[in-house]
Each structure stands twice: as C-alpha cells, then as structure tokens.
Coordinates of C-alpha atoms and ligand atoms in Angstrom, one line a residue:
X1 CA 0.0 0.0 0.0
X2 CA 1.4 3.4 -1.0
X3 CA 0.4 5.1 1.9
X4 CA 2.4 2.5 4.2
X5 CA 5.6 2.7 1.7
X6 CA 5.3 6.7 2.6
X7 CA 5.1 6.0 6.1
X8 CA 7.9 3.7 6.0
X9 CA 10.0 6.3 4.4
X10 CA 8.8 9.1 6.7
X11 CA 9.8 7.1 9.8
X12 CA 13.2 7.2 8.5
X13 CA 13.5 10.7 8.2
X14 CA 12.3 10.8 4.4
X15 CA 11.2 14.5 4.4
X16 CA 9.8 14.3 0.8
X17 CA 7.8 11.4 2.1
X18 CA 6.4 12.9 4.9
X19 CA 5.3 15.7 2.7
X20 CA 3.4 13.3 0.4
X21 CA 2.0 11.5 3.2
X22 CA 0.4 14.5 4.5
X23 CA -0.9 15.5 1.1
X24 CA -2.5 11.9 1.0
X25 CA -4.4 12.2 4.0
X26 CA -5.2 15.7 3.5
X27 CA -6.8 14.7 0.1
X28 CA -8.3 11.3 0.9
X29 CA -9.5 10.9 4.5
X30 CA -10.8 7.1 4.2
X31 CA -6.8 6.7 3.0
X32 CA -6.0 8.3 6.4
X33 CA -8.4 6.1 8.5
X34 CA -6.7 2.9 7.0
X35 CA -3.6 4.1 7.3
X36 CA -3.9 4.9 11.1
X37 CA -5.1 0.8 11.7
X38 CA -1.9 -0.5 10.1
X39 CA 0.2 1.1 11.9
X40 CA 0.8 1.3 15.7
X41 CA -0.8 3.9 17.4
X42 CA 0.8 6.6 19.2
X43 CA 1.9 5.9 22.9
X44 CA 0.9 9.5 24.2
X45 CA 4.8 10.9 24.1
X46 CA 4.4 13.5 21.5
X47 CA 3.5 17.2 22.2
X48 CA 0.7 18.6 20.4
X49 CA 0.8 22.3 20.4
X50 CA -2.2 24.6 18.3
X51 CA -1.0 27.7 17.7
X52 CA -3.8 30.1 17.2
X53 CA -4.5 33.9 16.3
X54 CA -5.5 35.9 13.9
X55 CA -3.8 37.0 10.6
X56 CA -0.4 38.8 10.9
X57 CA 0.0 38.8 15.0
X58 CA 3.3 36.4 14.2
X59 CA 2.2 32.8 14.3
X60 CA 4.6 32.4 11.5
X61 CA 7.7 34.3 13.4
X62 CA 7.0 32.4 16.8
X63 CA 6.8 29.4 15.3
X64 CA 10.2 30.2 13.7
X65 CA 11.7 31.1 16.8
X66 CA 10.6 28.3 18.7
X67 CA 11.9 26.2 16.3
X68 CA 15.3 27.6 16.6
X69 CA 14.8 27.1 21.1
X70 CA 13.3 23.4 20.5
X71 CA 15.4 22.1 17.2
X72 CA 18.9 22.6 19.6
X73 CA 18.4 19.4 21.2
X74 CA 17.6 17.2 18.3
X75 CA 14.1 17.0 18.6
X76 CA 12.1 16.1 15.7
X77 CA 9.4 18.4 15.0
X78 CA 6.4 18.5 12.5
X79 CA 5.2 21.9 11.3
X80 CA 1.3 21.4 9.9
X81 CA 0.5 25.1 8.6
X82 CA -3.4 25.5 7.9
X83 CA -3.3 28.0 4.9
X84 CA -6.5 29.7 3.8
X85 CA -7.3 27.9 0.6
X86 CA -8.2 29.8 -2.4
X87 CA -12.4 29.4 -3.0
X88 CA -11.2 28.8 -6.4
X89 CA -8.1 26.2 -6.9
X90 CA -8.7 25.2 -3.2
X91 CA -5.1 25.0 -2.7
X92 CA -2.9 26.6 0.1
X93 CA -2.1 30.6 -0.6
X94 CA 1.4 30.3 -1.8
X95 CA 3.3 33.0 0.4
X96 CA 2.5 30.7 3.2
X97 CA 4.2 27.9 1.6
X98 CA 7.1 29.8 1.1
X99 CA 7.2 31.5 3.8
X100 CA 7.1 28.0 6.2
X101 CA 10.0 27.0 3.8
X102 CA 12.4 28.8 6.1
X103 CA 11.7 26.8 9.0
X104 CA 12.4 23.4 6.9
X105 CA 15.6 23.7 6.5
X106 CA 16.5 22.8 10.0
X107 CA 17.6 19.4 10.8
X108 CA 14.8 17.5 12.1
X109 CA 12.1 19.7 11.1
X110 CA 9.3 18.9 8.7
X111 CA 6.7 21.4 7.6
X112 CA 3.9 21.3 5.6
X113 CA 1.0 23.4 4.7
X114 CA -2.5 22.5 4.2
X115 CA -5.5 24.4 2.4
X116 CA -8.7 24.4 4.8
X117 CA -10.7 23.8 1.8
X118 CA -13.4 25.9 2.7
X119 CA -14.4 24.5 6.4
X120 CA -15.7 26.4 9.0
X121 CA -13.3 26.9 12.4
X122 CA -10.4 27.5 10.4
X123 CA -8.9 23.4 10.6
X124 CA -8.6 21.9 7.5
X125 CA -10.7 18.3 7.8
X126 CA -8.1 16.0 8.4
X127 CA -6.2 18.1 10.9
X128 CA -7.1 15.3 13.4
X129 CA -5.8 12.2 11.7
X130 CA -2.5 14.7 10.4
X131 CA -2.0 14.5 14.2
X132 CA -2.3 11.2 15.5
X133 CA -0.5 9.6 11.9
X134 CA 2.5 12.2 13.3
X135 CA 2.5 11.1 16.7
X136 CA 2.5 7.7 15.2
X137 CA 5.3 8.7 13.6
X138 CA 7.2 9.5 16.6
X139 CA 7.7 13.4 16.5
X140 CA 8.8 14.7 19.6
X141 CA 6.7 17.5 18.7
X142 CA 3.7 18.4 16.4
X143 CA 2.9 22.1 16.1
X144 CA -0.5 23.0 14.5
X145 CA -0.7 26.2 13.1
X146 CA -4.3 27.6 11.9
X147 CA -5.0 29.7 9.5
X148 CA -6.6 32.8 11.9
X149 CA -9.1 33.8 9.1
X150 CA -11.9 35.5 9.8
X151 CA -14.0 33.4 12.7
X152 CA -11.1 32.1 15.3
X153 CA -9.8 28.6 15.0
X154 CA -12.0 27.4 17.7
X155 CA -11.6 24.1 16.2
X156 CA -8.1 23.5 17.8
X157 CA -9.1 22.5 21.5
X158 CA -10.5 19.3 20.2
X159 CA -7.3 18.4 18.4
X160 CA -4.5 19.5 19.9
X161 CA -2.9 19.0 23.6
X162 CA -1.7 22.3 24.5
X163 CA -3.2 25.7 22.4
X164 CA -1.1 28.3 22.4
X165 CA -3.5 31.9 22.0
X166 CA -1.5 34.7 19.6
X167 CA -2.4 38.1 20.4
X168 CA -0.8 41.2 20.6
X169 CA -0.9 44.7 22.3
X170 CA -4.1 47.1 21.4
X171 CA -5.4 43.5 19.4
X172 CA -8.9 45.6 20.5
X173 CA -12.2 45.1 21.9
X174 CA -11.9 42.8 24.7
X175 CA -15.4 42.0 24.8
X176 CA -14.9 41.1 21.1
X177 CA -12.3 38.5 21.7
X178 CA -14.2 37.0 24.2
X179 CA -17.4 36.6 22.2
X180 CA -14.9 34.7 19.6
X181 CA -14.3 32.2 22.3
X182 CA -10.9 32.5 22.5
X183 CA -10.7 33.2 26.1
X184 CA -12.5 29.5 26.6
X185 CA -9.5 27.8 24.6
X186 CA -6.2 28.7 25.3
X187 CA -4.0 27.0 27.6
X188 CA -1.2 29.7 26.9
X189 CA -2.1 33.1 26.1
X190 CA 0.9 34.9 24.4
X191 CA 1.0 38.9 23.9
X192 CA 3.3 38.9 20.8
X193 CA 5.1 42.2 19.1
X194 CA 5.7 42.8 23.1
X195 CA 7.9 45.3 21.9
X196 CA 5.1 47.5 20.7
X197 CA 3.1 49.8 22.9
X198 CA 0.3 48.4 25.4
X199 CA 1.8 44.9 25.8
X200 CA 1.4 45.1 29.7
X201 CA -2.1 46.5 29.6
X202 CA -2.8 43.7 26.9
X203 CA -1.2 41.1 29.6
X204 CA -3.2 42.8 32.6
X205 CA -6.9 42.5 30.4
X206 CA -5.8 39.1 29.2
X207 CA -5.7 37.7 33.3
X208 CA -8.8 39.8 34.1
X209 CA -10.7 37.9 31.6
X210 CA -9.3 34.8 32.9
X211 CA -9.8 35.4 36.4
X212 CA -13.7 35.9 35.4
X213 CA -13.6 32.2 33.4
X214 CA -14.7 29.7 35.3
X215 CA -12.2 27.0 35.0
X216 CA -11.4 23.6 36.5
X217 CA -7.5 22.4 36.2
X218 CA -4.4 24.0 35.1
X219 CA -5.2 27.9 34.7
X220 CA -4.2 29.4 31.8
X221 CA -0.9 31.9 32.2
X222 CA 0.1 34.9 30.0
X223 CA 3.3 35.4 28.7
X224 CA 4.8 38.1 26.7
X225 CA 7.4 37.2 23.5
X226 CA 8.8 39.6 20.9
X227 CA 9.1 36.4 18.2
X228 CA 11.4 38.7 15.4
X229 CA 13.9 39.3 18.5
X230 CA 13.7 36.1 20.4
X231 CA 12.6 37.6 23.7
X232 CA 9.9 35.4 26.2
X233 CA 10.4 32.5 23.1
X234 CA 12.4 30.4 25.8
X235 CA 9.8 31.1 28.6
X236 CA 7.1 29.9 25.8
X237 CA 8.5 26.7 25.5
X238 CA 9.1 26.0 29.3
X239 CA 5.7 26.7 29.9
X240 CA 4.4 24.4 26.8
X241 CA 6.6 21.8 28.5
X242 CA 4.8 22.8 31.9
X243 CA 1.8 22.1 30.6
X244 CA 2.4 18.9 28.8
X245 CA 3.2 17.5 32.4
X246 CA 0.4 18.5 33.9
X247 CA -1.3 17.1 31.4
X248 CA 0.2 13.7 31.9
X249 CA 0.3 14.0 35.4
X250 CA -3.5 14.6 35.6
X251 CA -5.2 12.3 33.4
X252 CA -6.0 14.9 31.0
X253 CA -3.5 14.2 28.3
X254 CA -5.9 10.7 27.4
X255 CA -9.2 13.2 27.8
X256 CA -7.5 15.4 25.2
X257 CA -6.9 12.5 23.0
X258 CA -10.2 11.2 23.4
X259 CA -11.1 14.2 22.1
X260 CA -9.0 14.0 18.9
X261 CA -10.5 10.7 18.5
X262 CA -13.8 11.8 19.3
X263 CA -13.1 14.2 16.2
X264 CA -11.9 11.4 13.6
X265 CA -15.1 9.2 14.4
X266 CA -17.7 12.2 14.0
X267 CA -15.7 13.6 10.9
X268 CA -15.9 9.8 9.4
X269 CA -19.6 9.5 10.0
X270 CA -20.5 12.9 8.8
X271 CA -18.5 12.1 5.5
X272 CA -20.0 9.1 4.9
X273 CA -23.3 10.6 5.2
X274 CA -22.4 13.4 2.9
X275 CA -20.9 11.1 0.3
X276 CA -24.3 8.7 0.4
X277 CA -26.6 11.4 0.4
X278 CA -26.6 14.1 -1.9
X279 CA -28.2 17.9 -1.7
X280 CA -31.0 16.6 -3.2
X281 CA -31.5 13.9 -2.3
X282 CA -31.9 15.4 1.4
X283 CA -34.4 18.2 0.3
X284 CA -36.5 15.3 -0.7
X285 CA -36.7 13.8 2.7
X286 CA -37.1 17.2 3.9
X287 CA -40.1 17.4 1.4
X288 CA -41.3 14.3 3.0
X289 CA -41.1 15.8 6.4
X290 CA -43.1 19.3 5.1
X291 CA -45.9 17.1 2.9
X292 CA -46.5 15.0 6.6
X293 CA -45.5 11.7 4.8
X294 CA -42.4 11.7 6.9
X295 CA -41.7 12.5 10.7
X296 CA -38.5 14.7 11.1
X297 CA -37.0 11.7 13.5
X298 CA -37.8 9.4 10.8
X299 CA -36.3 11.5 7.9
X300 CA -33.1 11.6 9.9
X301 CA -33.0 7.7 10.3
X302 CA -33.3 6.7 6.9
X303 CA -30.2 9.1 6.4
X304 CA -28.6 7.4 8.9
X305 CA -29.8 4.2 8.1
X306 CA -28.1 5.2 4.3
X307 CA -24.8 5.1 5.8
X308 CA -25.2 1.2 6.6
X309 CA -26.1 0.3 3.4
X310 CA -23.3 1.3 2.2
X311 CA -20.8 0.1 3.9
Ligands
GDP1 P1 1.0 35.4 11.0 O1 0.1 35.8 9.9 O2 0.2 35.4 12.3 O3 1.7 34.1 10.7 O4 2.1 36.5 11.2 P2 3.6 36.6 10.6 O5 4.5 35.7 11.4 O6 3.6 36.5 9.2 O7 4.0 38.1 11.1 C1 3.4 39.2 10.5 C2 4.3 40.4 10.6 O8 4.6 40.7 11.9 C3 5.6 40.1 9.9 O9 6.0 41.3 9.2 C4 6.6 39.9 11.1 O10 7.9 40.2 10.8 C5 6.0 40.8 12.2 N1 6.2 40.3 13.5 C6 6.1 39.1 14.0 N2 6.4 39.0 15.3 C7 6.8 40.3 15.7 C8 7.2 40.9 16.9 O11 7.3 40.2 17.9 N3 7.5 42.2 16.9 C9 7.4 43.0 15.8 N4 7.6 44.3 15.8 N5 6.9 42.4 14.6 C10 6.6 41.1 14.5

C-alpha cells in the first residue's frame, strides 16, 4: 500500500515522504483512516501544540523562533501550517508555503502546509488524523498552526494537547475576543510584538478575563514574547513543557486524545453521510417531512440508516 511505503519512508527521516503523506491524508480521509489501523498507534509521548491567532500577529515568526529554542536538542518536529485555501483552486495561498520553507531547513524539522478547503473553524478536515498519523510517527513534537481567518480557530481545542492563543498589544475590543471564544481555549495566552506599545495593559486585560472564566485544572498563564527578536520564546517553550506535564500528570492528556478521536469518528460519519446522500436527495426527505409523509426523526434515520447500506 502506497500510503504505508510513505510512512515507512517518513519514519526514517524521508522529508519528501512525509510531505506526500500529509498530502494523502489531507486529500483522501478514508486513506487516512486505513492508514492509522496498520500502523501502531501513538503511545501518548508527543506534544501537540495549536497555535492560534488571527492573521499577521506572528504565528509564523513564533513558530520560527521556537523552532530555533526546540530544534537545539535534536528534537524532531512536525510543522502542519493550515493555509487559507483559495475558494477557487482550493489549494494553500502560496506565500504561506514559502514563507514555512524557512523553518524546513533545519535538521529534524518537517513542515507542511495545508489548504482548509473551505471548512468552517479554520482546521482543515483531516487536521485530526495529520495528528495522531505524526505522533504515530514519533515526533517529539507536532505544532498545528491555523489559518486565523476571519471566525477564530476554535476548532483547535479538540485536536491539539496544549493551544497556544497569539495576540498582541491594542489587538482591541476585549469583549470582542471574548465573544470569539478564544478566552475558553487557550491553555497559553501569548502577547506577541511585546515590543510594541500596550503589551502590559494587553497582559493585565488578558488575566482579568481569565480570572472571570470559570475554569477547573491548570489555569491558563500569559506570557509576553517579541518572536522577530527572540525575547519570552524560551519562557514559551518552558511553559508548553509545563503544561504537557500537567497534562500527563493529571489524566488529562488521554481526555485530550479522546477528544481527537472523538473528532476522527464524528468527521468519518458525517463524511460518509455526505458522500451517500446528496443535496438533493436530502431536500427530498425534507419534502417528505413538510408534505407530513415523513416525521422529522424518521427522515433523519433513513439518512442514517443510508450510511449502513453502504458500507
Ligand atoms: P501570522 O500571519 O500570524 O503568521 O504573522 P507573521 O508571522 O507572518 O508576522 C506578521 C508580521 O509581523 C511580519 O512582518 C513579522 O515580521 C511581524 N512580527 C512578528 N512578530 C513580531 C514581533 O514580535 N514584533 C514585531 N515588531 N513584529 C513582529
């Protein structure tokens, strides 16, 4: 099987494989899923890390920089960089590509971009199986970057361990950020371009907000970083590494991959229901519902019930 001969490859430090690989599961999902039950699934020793913000607050440049503090120690690392796809080729812009090039060239790091071909939450449909076929593939560390377009990646918590929250100083309405549920996700809160004015009063608003959240665990803590001049990069990754411990320490490492899981399954189904049924085909049992032949409950079981036939 192909897909295995890439993994194979991959394993070994093949970076043109592990490119391919990615763009096989990114562009065949069912190829994913089979892929993931011939191989051996991770053992829970990889970081997951979502790094989240909207466009232009430096995802790019932090990730770069924490590269360059993570890559010393020969670490392997996986860069997955969600691109916003073009409505029209549906392909990843291409100064993302490039730009994620840099990073690539550093021993042990592998980066790839992904289009998010259009679906909501900013996480390109596979992003869930991209992450558990990397820890699979033994990566000390798998950073998820999302695309920060328009609505916030919200997507992220249910796929990635630790989700780092990009922001910078006077990023506005606080109320506004809040309604965009960011202050519900992060497990890191980052003020980036700290060397611009109103990073402190950005830090200061960020920990009211969380003071007000009602939260159970680890609680959240705000740093400051200046990603094109290094400064608070090497604090970022101690306090990723922080957080990865409490997560195995406290159970909630398996909850979080539960999660991931929970995401494959549900993505699976709701594929499969898409690929039986057609527009049309569910305006008709919609029809059915509106001319009283049909009751909605029944409508939505003979979807369902379409799934099975298939398979
Ligand atoms: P992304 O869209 O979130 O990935 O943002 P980029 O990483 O592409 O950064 C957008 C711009 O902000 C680039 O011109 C960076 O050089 C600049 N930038 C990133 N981090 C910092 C920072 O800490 N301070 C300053 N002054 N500029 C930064």
């Amino acid at each position: 099987m192909e897909a295995l001969v890439l993994f194979r490859k991959a394993c070994n430090g093949d970076k043109g494989a592990f490119g391919q690989l990615v763009s096989l599961v990114e562009n065949n999902g069912r190829e994913a899923l089979g892929l993931l039950e011939q191989i051996e699934l991770a053992k829970g020793n990889t970081f997951t890390v979502g790094i989240v913000g909207g466009p232009g607050v430096g995802k790019s440049t932090l990730i770069g920089s924490l590269l360059g503090v993570i890559a010393k120690d020969g670490r392997r690392i996986a860069v997955v960089s969600i691109d916003p796809s073009s409505p029209f080729t549906g392909g990843a812009v291409l100064g993302d590509r490039i730009r994620m090039q840099v990073h690539s060239n550093l021993p042990g790091v592998f980066v790839r971009s992904m289009g998010t071909r259009g679906y909501e939450g900013g996480l390109s449909a596979c992003t869930a199986e991209i992450i558990e076929l990397l820890c699979a593939l033994r990566f000390d560390v798998v950073i998820v970057e999302t695309a920060g377009v328009g609505q916030v990646d919200l997507g992220i918590a249910d796929v990635a361990d630790t989700v780092v929250v990009t922001l910078v100083p006077g990023w506005g309405d606080s109320i506004q950020v809040a309604k965009a549920g960011l202050m519900e996700i992060g497990d890191i809160y980052v003020v980036n371009k700290s060397d611009h004015e109103g990073a402190f009063a950005a830090v200061r608003d960020i920990e009211l907000m969380l003071d007000s959240r009602q939260i159970t665990g680890r609680k959240a803590k705000v740093l400051q970083t200046s990603a094109t001049s290094g400064v608070g990069i090497k604090e970022l990754w101690e306090e990723i590494v922080a957080h990865q411990g409490y997560l195995s320490s406290s159970g909630q490492g398996i909850k979080r991959r539960i999660c991931r899981l929970s995401t494959i399954i549900k993505r699976s189904v709701f594929d499969q229901l898409a690929s039986k049924w057609n527009g049309n085909q569910i305006y008709d049992l919609a029809t059915e519902v509106v001319n009283e032949r049909l009751r909605i409950s029944e409508a939505i079981k003979k979807a369902v019930d379409g799934i099975n036939e298939v398979s």
